[in-house]
mmCIF file of N, CA and C in Angstrom:
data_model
loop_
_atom_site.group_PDB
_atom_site.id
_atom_site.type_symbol
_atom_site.label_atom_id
_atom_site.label_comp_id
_atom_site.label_asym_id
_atom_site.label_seq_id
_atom_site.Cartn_x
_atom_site.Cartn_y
_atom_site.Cartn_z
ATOM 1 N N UNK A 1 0.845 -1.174 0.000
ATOM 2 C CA UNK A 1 0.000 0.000 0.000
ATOM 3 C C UNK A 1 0.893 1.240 0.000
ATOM 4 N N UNK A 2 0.412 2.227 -0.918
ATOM 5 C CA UNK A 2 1.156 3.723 -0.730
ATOM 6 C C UNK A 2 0.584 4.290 0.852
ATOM 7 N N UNK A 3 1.640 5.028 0.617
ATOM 8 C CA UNK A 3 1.653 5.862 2.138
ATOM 9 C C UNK A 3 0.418 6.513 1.901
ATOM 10 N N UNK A 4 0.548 7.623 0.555
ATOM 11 C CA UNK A 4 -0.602 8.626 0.685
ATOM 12 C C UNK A 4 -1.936 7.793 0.265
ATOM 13 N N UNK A 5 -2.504 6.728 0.547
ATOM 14 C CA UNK A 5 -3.622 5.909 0.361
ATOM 15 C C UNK A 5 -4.368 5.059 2.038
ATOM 16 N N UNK A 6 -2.797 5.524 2.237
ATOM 17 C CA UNK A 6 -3.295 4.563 4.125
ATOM 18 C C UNK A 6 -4.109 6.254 4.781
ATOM 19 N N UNK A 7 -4.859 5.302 5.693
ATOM 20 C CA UNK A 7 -5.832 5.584 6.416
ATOM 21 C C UNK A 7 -5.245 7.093 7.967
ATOM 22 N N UNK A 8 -4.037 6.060 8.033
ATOM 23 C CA UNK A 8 -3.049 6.938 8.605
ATOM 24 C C UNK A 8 -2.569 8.127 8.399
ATOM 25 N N UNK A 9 -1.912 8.058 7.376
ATOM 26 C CA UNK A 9 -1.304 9.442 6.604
ATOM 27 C C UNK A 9 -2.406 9.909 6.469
ATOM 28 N N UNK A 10 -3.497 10.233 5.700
ATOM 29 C CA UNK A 10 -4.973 10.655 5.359
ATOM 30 C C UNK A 10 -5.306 11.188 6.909
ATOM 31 N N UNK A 11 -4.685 10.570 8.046
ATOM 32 C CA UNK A 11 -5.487 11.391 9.385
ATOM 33 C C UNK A 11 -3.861 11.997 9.749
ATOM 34 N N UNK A 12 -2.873 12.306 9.223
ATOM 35 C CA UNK A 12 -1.948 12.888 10.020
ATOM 36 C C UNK A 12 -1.435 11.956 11.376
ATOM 37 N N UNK A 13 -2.002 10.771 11.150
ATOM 38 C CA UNK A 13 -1.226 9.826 12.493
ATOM 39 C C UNK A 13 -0.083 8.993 11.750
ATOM 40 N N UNK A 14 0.529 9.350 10.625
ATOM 41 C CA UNK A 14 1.617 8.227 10.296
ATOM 42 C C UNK A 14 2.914 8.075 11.250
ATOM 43 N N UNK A 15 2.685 6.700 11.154
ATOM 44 C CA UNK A 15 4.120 5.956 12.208
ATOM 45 C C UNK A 15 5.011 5.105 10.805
ATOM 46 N N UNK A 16 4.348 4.869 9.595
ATOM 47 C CA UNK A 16 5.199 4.249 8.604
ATOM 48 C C UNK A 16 4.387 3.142 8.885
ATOM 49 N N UNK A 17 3.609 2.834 9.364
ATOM 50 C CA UNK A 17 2.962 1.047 9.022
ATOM 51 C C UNK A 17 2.888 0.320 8.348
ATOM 52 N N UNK A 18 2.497 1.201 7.073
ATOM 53 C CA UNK A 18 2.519 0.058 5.794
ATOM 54 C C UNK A 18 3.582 0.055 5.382
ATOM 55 N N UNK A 19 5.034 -0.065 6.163
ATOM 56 C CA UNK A 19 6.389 -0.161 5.834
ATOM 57 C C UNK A 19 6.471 -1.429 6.505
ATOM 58 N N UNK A 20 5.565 -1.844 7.392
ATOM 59 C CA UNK A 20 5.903 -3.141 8.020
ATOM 60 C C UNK A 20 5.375 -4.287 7.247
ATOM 61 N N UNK A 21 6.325 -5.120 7.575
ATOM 62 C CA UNK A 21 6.223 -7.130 6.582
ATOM 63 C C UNK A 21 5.304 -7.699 7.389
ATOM 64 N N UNK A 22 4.671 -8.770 6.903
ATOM 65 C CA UNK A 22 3.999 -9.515 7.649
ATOM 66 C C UNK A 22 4.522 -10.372 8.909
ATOM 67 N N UNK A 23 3.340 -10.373 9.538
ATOM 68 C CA UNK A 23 3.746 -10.983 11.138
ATOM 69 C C UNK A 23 5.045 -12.176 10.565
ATOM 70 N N UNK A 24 6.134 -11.733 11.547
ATOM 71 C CA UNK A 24 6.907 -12.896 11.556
ATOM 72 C C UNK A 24 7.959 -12.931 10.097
ATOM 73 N N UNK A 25 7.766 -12.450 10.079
ATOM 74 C CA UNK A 25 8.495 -12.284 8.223
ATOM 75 C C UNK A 25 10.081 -11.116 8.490
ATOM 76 N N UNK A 26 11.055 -10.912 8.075
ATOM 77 C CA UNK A 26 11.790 -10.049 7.782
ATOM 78 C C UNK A 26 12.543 -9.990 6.550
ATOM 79 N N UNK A 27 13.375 -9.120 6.116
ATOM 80 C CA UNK A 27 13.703 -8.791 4.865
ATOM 81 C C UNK A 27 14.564 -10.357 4.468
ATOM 82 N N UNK A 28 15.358 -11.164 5.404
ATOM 83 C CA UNK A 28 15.819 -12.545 4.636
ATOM 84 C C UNK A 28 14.600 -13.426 3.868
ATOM 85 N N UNK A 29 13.365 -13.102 4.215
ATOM 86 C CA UNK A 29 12.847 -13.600 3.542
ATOM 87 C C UNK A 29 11.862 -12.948 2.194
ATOM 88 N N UNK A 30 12.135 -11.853 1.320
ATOM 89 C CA UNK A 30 12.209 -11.166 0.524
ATOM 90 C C UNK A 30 12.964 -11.816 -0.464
ATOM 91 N N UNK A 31 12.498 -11.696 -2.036
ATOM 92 C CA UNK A 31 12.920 -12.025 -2.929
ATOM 93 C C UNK A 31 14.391 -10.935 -3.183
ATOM 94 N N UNK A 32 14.122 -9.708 -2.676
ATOM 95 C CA UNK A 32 15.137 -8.490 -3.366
ATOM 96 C C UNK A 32 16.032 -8.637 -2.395
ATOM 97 N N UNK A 33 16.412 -9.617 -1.337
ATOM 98 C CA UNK A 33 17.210 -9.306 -0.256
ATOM 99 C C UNK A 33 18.441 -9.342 -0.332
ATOM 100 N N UNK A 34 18.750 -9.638 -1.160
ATOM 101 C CA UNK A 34 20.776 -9.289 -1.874
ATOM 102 C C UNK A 34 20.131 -8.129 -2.245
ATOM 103 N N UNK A 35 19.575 -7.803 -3.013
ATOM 104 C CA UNK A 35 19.756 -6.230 -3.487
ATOM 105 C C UNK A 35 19.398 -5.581 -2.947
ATOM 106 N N UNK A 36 18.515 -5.309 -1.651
ATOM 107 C CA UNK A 36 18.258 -4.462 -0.564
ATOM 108 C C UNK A 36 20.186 -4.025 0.551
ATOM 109 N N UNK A 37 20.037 -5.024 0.350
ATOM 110 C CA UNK A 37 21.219 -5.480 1.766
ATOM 111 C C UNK A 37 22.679 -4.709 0.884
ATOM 112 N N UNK A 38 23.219 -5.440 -0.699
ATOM 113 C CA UNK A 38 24.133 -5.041 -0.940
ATOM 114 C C UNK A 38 23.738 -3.397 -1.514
ATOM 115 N N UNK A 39 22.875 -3.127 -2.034
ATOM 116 C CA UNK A 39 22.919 -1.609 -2.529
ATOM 117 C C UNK A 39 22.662 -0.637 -1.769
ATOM 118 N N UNK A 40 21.572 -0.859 -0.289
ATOM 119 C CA UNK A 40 20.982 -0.538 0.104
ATOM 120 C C UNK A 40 21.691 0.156 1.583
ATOM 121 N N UNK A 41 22.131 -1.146 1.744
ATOM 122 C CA UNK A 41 22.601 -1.681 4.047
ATOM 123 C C UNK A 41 21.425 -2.049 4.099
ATOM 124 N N UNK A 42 20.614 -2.282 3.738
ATOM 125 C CA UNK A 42 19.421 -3.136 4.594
ATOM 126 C C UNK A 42 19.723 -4.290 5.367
ATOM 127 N N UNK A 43 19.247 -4.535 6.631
ATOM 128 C CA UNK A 43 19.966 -5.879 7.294
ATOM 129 C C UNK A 43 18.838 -6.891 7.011
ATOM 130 N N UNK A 44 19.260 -7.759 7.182
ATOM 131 C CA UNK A 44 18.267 -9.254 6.617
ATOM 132 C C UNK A 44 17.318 -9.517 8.060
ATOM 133 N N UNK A 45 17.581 -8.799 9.571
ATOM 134 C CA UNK A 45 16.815 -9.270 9.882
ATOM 135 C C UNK A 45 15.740 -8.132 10.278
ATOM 136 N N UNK A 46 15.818 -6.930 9.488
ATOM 137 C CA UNK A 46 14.599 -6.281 9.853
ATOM 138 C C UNK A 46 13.283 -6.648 9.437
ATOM 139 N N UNK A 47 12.328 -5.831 10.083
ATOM 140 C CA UNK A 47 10.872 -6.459 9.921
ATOM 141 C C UNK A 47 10.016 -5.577 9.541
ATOM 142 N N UNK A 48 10.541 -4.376 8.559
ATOM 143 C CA UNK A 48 9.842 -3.705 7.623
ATOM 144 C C UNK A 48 10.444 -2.919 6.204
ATOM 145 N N UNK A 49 9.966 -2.675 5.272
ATOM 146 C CA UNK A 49 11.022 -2.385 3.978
ATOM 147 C C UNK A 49 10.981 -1.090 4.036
ATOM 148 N N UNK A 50 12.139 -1.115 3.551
ATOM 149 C CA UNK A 50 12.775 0.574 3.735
ATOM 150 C C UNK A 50 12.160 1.285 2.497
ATOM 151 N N UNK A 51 11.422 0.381 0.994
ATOM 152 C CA UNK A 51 10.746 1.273 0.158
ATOM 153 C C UNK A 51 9.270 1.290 -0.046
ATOM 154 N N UNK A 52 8.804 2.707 -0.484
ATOM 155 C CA UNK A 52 7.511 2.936 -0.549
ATOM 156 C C UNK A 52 7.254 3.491 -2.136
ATOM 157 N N UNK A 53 6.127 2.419 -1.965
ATOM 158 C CA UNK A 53 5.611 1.474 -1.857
ATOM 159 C C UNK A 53 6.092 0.308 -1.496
ATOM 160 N N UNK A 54 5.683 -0.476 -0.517
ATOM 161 C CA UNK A 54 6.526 -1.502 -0.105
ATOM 162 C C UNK A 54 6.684 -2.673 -1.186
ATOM 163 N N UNK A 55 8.136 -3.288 -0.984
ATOM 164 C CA UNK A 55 8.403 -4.247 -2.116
ATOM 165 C C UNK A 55 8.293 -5.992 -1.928
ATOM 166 N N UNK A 56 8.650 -5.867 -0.587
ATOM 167 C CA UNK A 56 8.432 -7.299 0.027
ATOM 168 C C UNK A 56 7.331 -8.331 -0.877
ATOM 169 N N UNK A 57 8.314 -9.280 -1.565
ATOM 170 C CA UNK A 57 7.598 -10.408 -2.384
ATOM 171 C C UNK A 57 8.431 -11.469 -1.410
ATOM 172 N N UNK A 58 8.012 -12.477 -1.076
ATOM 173 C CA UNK A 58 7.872 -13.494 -0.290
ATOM 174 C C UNK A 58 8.908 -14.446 -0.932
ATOM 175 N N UNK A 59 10.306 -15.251 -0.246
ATOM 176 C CA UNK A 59 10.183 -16.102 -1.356
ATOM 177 C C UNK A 59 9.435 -17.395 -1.695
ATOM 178 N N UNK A 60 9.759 -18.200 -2.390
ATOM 179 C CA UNK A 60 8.941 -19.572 -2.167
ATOM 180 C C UNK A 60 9.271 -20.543 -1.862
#
């Protein structure tokens, strides 16, 4: 979800939420996670994506 579409931003309460992965999930388990981590510094075990629109595809 875009930021400017959440419910949040729209009331001026944004904390970044829809930056967060699903329960239990962090960026090692992201398809882009070499390319977050090497281009980025993203660490593999955070638990929300640093881009917006969020990118987090799951792997399989």
């Amino acid at each position: 979800m875009e930021c400017s579409r959440c419910d949040y931003y729209k009331a001026h309460n944004c904390k970044r939420q829809c930056m967060d992965l699903p329960e239990g999930k962090t960026c090692a388990d992201c398809i882009h996670v070499i390319r977050c981590t090497t281009m980025f510094g993203a660490k593999t075990e955070n638990n929300y994506c640093g881009f917006e629109p969020v990118r987090f595809v799951e792997k399989n």
